[in-house]
Amino acid sequence: MPAPPANIRNAIITGWGTSQPEKILTNHDLAEMMDTSHDWIVERTGIHSRRVGGSTVGLSVESGRQALDRAGIDPKEIDALVLATTTPDRCVPASSAAVQQELGMRCGAFDVNAACSGFVYGLVTAHGLIAMGANKVLVIGTDTLARITDWSDRNTAVLFADGSGAVVLEATESGEGQLLGWHLDADGSAERFLYAEIGGFIHMDGKEVFRRAVRIMVDSAQQSLAQAGVSADEISLIVPHQANIRIIEAACQRLGVPIEKAATVLHNTGNTSSASIPLALGAAIDANRVNPGDLVLLVGFGAGMTAASAVLRWGDGLPHHRSGGR
Ligand code: ACO
């Protein structure tokens, strides 16, 4: 992947939002529905509970509104809405159109489907729009996987869940912040390992997905790091796709990033696909784990099989970091 051209308009994150449905489904609940156990799920995945319910539009509106409020932005100031989702509420129109309308925005809006890599695909696309002159872009990652999960299939039902996360990106002329490196990948030949027909349930070869996931996450992250010209030990925070704690541990180990630097929420979110990275990023921001100047690595993988990563130099755009005058 060629490096970003020098002197392009860059961007910083100025607001964030998250939302999850109210209904909590614990491992114990699942054990009453199928032949599984709390201990097996925790040991093999790290997941204790997950949230299910709601619609893609409803969850997106909630996280999007929160992000706009925190950024202190009127929805009408947004120049584009990018909604990453694998589970739109309808085939047509795109769910982003309904989100745009409900949030009271007047701008272009489109869905991006890159499965669990979708949020990073959306974030990179938003940076491209900003390089082309957009000033403010809302990026949302939302999935309602419960609707395409077979709740009698223990191979998949213990993993998937629903949620949403959003960020506001604002252009910066001063060189602060910045997307330093990015990488997007897809391998259509791997389709058979993870897919859902329209109107059908997710089918997955878990072992094969696991094996490929670690490899493509590490490969994508290394390409972004190389493009950014930084080494893994300079990374302050890694925000990986929240599929399985063992995948995250293996990827961190191969990258040479201590697991303590990983943002993880999967223990109580499960795998929320496009929402998983912004949910984990939001939790890290809430916990004051991100500060101006930090190098943050986002990295995801998903059906496709896709992979995506981005290295960000964190700016001072969040309300509690603002030095004033923005
Ligand atoms: N509860 C209890 N036992 C189970 C369960 C379950 N839910 N599922 C499988 N088992 C059994 C198996 O039958 C097997 O039994 P056996 O040894 O008697 O044959 C045993 O547990 C081990 O099964 P494995 O499939 O080898 O378990 P593994 O350690 O591979 O874990 C898992 C399975 C969790 C699915 C893992 O392979 C995984 O996480 N894969 C990646 C999945 C993933 O990340 N998917 C999302 C991609 S992102 C996207 O785009 C949506």
Short mmCIF file of N, CA, C and O in Angstrom, two decimals, residues 29-90:
data_model
loop_
_atom_site.label_atom_id
_atom_site.label_comp_id
_atom_site.label_asym_id
_atom_site.label_seq_id
_atom_site.Cartn_x
_atom_site.Cartn_y
_atom_site.Cartn_z
N ASP A 29 -27.07 -18.21 30.61
CA ASP A 29 -28.31 -18.23 29.81
C ASP A 29 -28.14 -19.15 28.60
O ASP A 29 -29.02 -19.93 28.27
N LEU A 30 -26.96 -19.01 27.93
CA LEU A 30 -26.72 -19.84 26.74
C LEU A 30 -26.68 -21.33 27.09
O LEU A 30 -27.16 -22.17 26.33
N ALA A 31 -26.11 -21.63 28.27
CA ALA A 31 -25.99 -23.03 28.68
C ALA A 31 -27.37 -23.67 28.89
O ALA A 31 -27.51 -24.89 28.82
N GLU A 32 -28.38 -22.80 29.11
CA GLU A 32 -29.74 -23.33 29.25
C GLU A 32 -30.39 -23.55 27.88
O GLU A 32 -31.38 -24.25 27.75
N MET A 33 -29.79 -22.91 26.86
CA MET A 33 -30.38 -22.99 25.52
C MET A 33 -29.72 -24.04 24.64
O MET A 33 -30.29 -24.48 23.64
N MET A 34 -28.47 -24.41 24.96
CA MET A 34 -27.72 -25.33 24.10
C MET A 34 -26.66 -26.06 24.92
O MET A 34 -26.42 -25.72 26.08
N ASP A 35 -26.02 -27.04 24.28
CA ASP A 35 -25.03 -27.87 24.98
C ASP A 35 -23.69 -27.13 25.08
O ASP A 35 -22.79 -27.33 24.26
N THR A 36 -23.59 -26.23 26.05
CA THR A 36 -22.34 -25.51 26.28
C THR A 36 -22.26 -25.17 27.77
O THR A 36 -23.15 -25.52 28.54
N SER A 37 -21.18 -24.50 28.18
CA SER A 37 -21.06 -24.13 29.59
C SER A 37 -20.34 -22.80 29.72
O SER A 37 -19.57 -22.40 28.82
N HIS A 38 -20.56 -22.12 30.83
CA HIS A 38 -19.88 -20.85 31.11
C HIS A 38 -18.36 -21.06 31.04
O HIS A 38 -17.64 -20.29 30.40
N ASP A 39 -17.88 -22.11 31.69
CA ASP A 39 -16.43 -22.34 31.75
C ASP A 39 -15.83 -22.55 30.36
O ASP A 39 -14.77 -22.03 30.05
N TRP A 40 -16.52 -23.33 29.52
CA TRP A 40 -15.99 -23.58 28.17
C TRP A 40 -15.89 -22.27 27.40
O TRP A 40 -14.88 -21.97 26.77
N ILE A 41 -16.95 -21.47 27.46
CA ILE A 41 -16.97 -20.22 26.67
C ILE A 41 -15.87 -19.27 27.17
O ILE A 41 -15.14 -18.67 26.37
N VAL A 42 -15.73 -19.16 28.49
CA VAL A 42 -14.70 -18.25 29.03
C VAL A 42 -13.31 -18.75 28.64
O VAL A 42 -12.47 -17.97 28.16
N GLU A 43 -13.09 -20.04 28.80
CA GLU A 43 -11.76 -20.59 28.51
C GLU A 43 -11.39 -20.48 27.03
O GLU A 43 -10.27 -20.14 26.68
N ARG A 44 -12.37 -20.74 26.13
CA ARG A 44 -12.06 -20.77 24.70
C ARG A 44 -12.18 -19.41 24.02
O ARG A 44 -11.67 -19.21 22.92
N THR A 45 -12.92 -18.45 24.67
CA THR A 45 -13.14 -17.16 23.99
C THR A 45 -12.86 -15.93 24.86
O THR A 45 -12.60 -14.86 24.32
N GLY A 46 -12.99 -16.04 26.18
CA GLY A 46 -12.85 -14.87 27.05
C GLY A 46 -14.16 -14.13 27.27
O GLY A 46 -14.22 -13.16 28.03
N ILE A 47 -15.23 -14.60 26.61
CA ILE A 47 -16.53 -13.89 26.72
C ILE A 47 -17.32 -14.40 27.93
O ILE A 47 -17.44 -15.61 28.13
N HIS A 48 -17.86 -13.44 28.73
CA HIS A 48 -18.70 -13.80 29.88
C HIS A 48 -20.18 -13.51 29.60
O HIS A 48 -21.06 -14.24 30.01
N SER A 49 -20.41 -12.38 28.93
CA SER A 49 -21.80 -12.02 28.60
C SER A 49 -21.78 -11.14 27.36
O SER A 49 -20.72 -10.66 26.95
N ARG A 50 -22.95 -10.92 26.80
CA ARG A 50 -23.07 -10.08 25.61
C ARG A 50 -24.45 -9.42 25.65
O ARG A 50 -25.31 -9.82 26.43
N ARG A 51 -24.63 -8.39 24.79
CA ARG A 51 -25.93 -7.71 24.73
C ARG A 51 -26.58 -8.03 23.39
O ARG A 51 -25.90 -8.00 22.35
N VAL A 52 -27.88 -8.27 23.40
CA VAL A 52 -28.58 -8.57 22.14
C VAL A 52 -29.88 -7.78 22.05
O VAL A 52 -30.54 -7.53 23.07
N GLY A 53 -30.22 -7.39 20.83
CA GLY A 53 -31.49 -6.69 20.59
C GLY A 53 -31.26 -5.37 19.88
O GLY A 53 -30.13 -4.94 19.67
N GLY A 54 -32.36 -4.74 19.50
CA GLY A 54 -32.27 -3.44 18.84
C GLY A 54 -32.04 -3.57 17.34
O GLY A 54 -31.84 -4.65 16.82
N SER A 55 -32.09 -2.43 16.69
CA SER A 55 -31.89 -2.40 15.24
C SER A 55 -30.57 -1.69 14.93
O SER A 55 -30.04 -0.94 15.77
N THR A 56 -30.08 -1.90 13.73
CA THR A 56 -28.83 -1.23 13.32
C THR A 56 -29.03 0.29 13.29
O THR A 56 -28.17 1.04 13.76
N VAL A 57 -30.18 0.72 12.79
CA VAL A 57 -30.42 2.18 12.75
C VAL A 57 -30.55 2.73 14.17
O VAL A 57 -29.92 3.74 14.52
N GLY A 58 -31.32 2.05 15.02
CA GLY A 58 -31.53 2.54 16.39
C GLY A 58 -30.23 2.66 17.18
O GLY A 58 -29.97 3.70 17.81
N LEU A 59 -29.41 1.63 17.13
CA LEU A 59 -28.14 1.67 17.88
C LEU A 59 -27.20 2.73 17.30
O LEU A 59 -26.48 3.42 18.03
N SER A 60 -27.22 2.87 15.96
CA SER A 60 -26.35 3.85 15.30
C SER A 60 -26.73 5.27 15.68
O SER A 60 -25.87 6.13 15.89
N VAL A 61 -28.04 5.52 15.75
CA VAL A 61 -28.51 6.87 16.10
C VAL A 61 -28.03 7.21 17.52
O VAL A 61 -27.56 8.32 17.78
N GLU A 62 -28.09 6.21 18.41
CA GLU A 62 -27.70 6.44 19.81
C GLU A 62 -26.20 6.76 19.93
O GLU A 62 -25.81 7.75 20.55
N SER A 63 -25.37 5.93 19.31
CA SER A 63 -23.91 6.17 19.42
C SER A 63 -23.51 7.43 18.64
O SER A 63 -22.66 8.20 19.08
N GLY A 64 -24.17 7.63 17.48
CA GLY A 64 -23.85 8.80 16.65
C GLY A 64 -24.19 10.09 17.37
O GLY A 64 -23.42 11.05 17.36
N ARG A 65 -25.37 10.11 18.01
CA ARG A 65 -25.79 11.32 18.71
C ARG A 65 -24.82 11.65 19.86
O ARG A 65 -24.43 12.78 20.08
N GLN A 66 -24.41 10.59 20.58
CA GLN A 66 -23.46 10.78 21.69
C GLN A 66 -22.15 11.39 21.18
O GLN A 66 -21.59 12.30 21.78
N ALA A 67 -21.67 10.85 20.05
CA ALA A 67 -20.40 11.35 19.49
C ALA A 67 -20.53 12.81 19.07
O ALA A 67 -19.62 13.63 19.32
N LEU A 68 -21.66 13.15 18.45
CA LEU A 68 -21.88 14.55 18.03
C LEU A 68 -21.96 15.47 19.24
O LEU A 68 -21.36 16.55 19.26
N ASP A 69 -22.68 15.02 20.28
CA ASP A 69 -22.82 15.85 21.49
C ASP A 69 -21.46 16.08 22.14
O ASP A 69 -21.13 17.19 22.55
N ARG A 70 -20.66 15.03 22.23
CA ARG A 70 -19.35 15.18 22.88
C ARG A 70 -18.43 16.08 22.07
O ARG A 70 -17.59 16.79 22.63
N ALA A 71 -18.58 16.03 20.74
CA ALA A 71 -17.75 16.90 19.89
C ALA A 71 -18.29 18.33 19.91
O ALA A 71 -17.61 19.25 19.43
N GLY A 72 -19.52 18.49 20.41
CA GLY A 72 -20.14 19.83 20.43
C GLY A 72 -20.50 20.30 19.04
O GLY A 72 -20.36 21.48 18.71
N ILE A 73 -20.97 19.36 18.21
CA ILE A 73 -21.23 19.68 16.80
C ILE A 73 -22.72 19.58 16.48
O ILE A 73 -23.38 18.61 16.88
N ASP A 74 -23.22 20.56 15.77
CA ASP A 74 -24.58 20.50 15.25
C ASP A 74 -24.60 19.45 14.12
O ASP A 74 -23.72 19.48 13.26
N PRO A 75 -25.57 18.53 14.13
CA PRO A 75 -25.61 17.49 13.09
C PRO A 75 -25.53 18.07 11.66
O PRO A 75 -25.01 17.42 10.75
N LYS A 76 -26.04 19.28 11.49
CA LYS A 76 -26.04 19.86 10.14
C LYS A 76 -24.64 20.27 9.68
O LYS A 76 -24.43 20.58 8.51
N GLU A 77 -23.69 20.30 10.60
CA GLU A 77 -22.30 20.63 10.21
C GLU A 77 -21.58 19.43 9.60
O GLU A 77 -20.50 19.58 9.03
N ILE A 78 -22.14 18.23 9.78
CA ILE A 78 -21.45 17.03 9.28
C ILE A 78 -21.52 16.98 7.75
O ILE A 78 -22.58 17.17 7.15
N ASP A 79 -20.38 16.73 7.11
CA ASP A 79 -20.30 16.71 5.65
C ASP A 79 -20.54 15.33 5.06
O ASP A 79 -20.85 15.20 3.87
N ALA A 80 -20.33 14.28 5.85
CA ALA A 80 -20.58 12.92 5.34
C ALA A 80 -20.75 11.96 6.50
O ALA A 80 -20.13 12.13 7.55
N LEU A 81 -21.61 10.96 6.29
CA LEU A 81 -21.81 9.90 7.28
C LEU A 81 -21.38 8.58 6.64
O LEU A 81 -21.86 8.21 5.57
N VAL A 82 -20.46 7.88 7.32
CA VAL A 82 -20.03 6.55 6.87
C VAL A 82 -20.49 5.56 7.94
O VAL A 82 -20.07 5.66 9.09
N LEU A 83 -21.35 4.63 7.56
CA LEU A 83 -21.85 3.62 8.51
C LEU A 83 -21.30 2.26 8.10
O LEU A 83 -21.65 1.73 7.05
N ALA A 84 -20.43 1.71 8.94
CA ALA A 84 -19.92 0.36 8.70
C ALA A 84 -20.89 -0.64 9.32
O ALA A 84 -21.15 -0.57 10.52
N THR A 85 -21.42 -1.51 8.50
CA THR A 85 -22.31 -2.56 9.02
C THR A 85 -22.39 -3.74 8.06
O THR A 85 -22.31 -3.57 6.85
N THR A 86 -22.54 -4.91 8.66
CA THR A 86 -22.75 -6.14 7.91
C THR A 86 -24.22 -6.54 7.99
O THR A 86 -24.66 -7.43 7.29
N THR A 87 -24.93 -5.87 8.90
CA THR A 87 -26.32 -6.23 9.17
C THR A 87 -27.22 -5.00 9.05
O THR A 87 -27.75 -4.50 10.05
N PRO A 88 -27.39 -4.50 7.80
CA PRO A 88 -28.30 -3.36 7.62
C PRO A 88 -29.72 -3.79 7.93
O PRO A 88 -30.05 -4.98 7.87
N ASP A 89 -30.57 -2.83 8.30
CA ASP A 89 -31.96 -3.18 8.61
C ASP A 89 -32.73 -3.58 7.37
O ASP A 89 -33.67 -4.37 7.44
N ARG A 90 -32.35 -3.01 6.23
CA ARG A 90 -32.98 -3.36 4.96
C ARG A 90 -31.88 -3.52 3.92
O ARG A 90 -30.81 -2.93 4.06
#
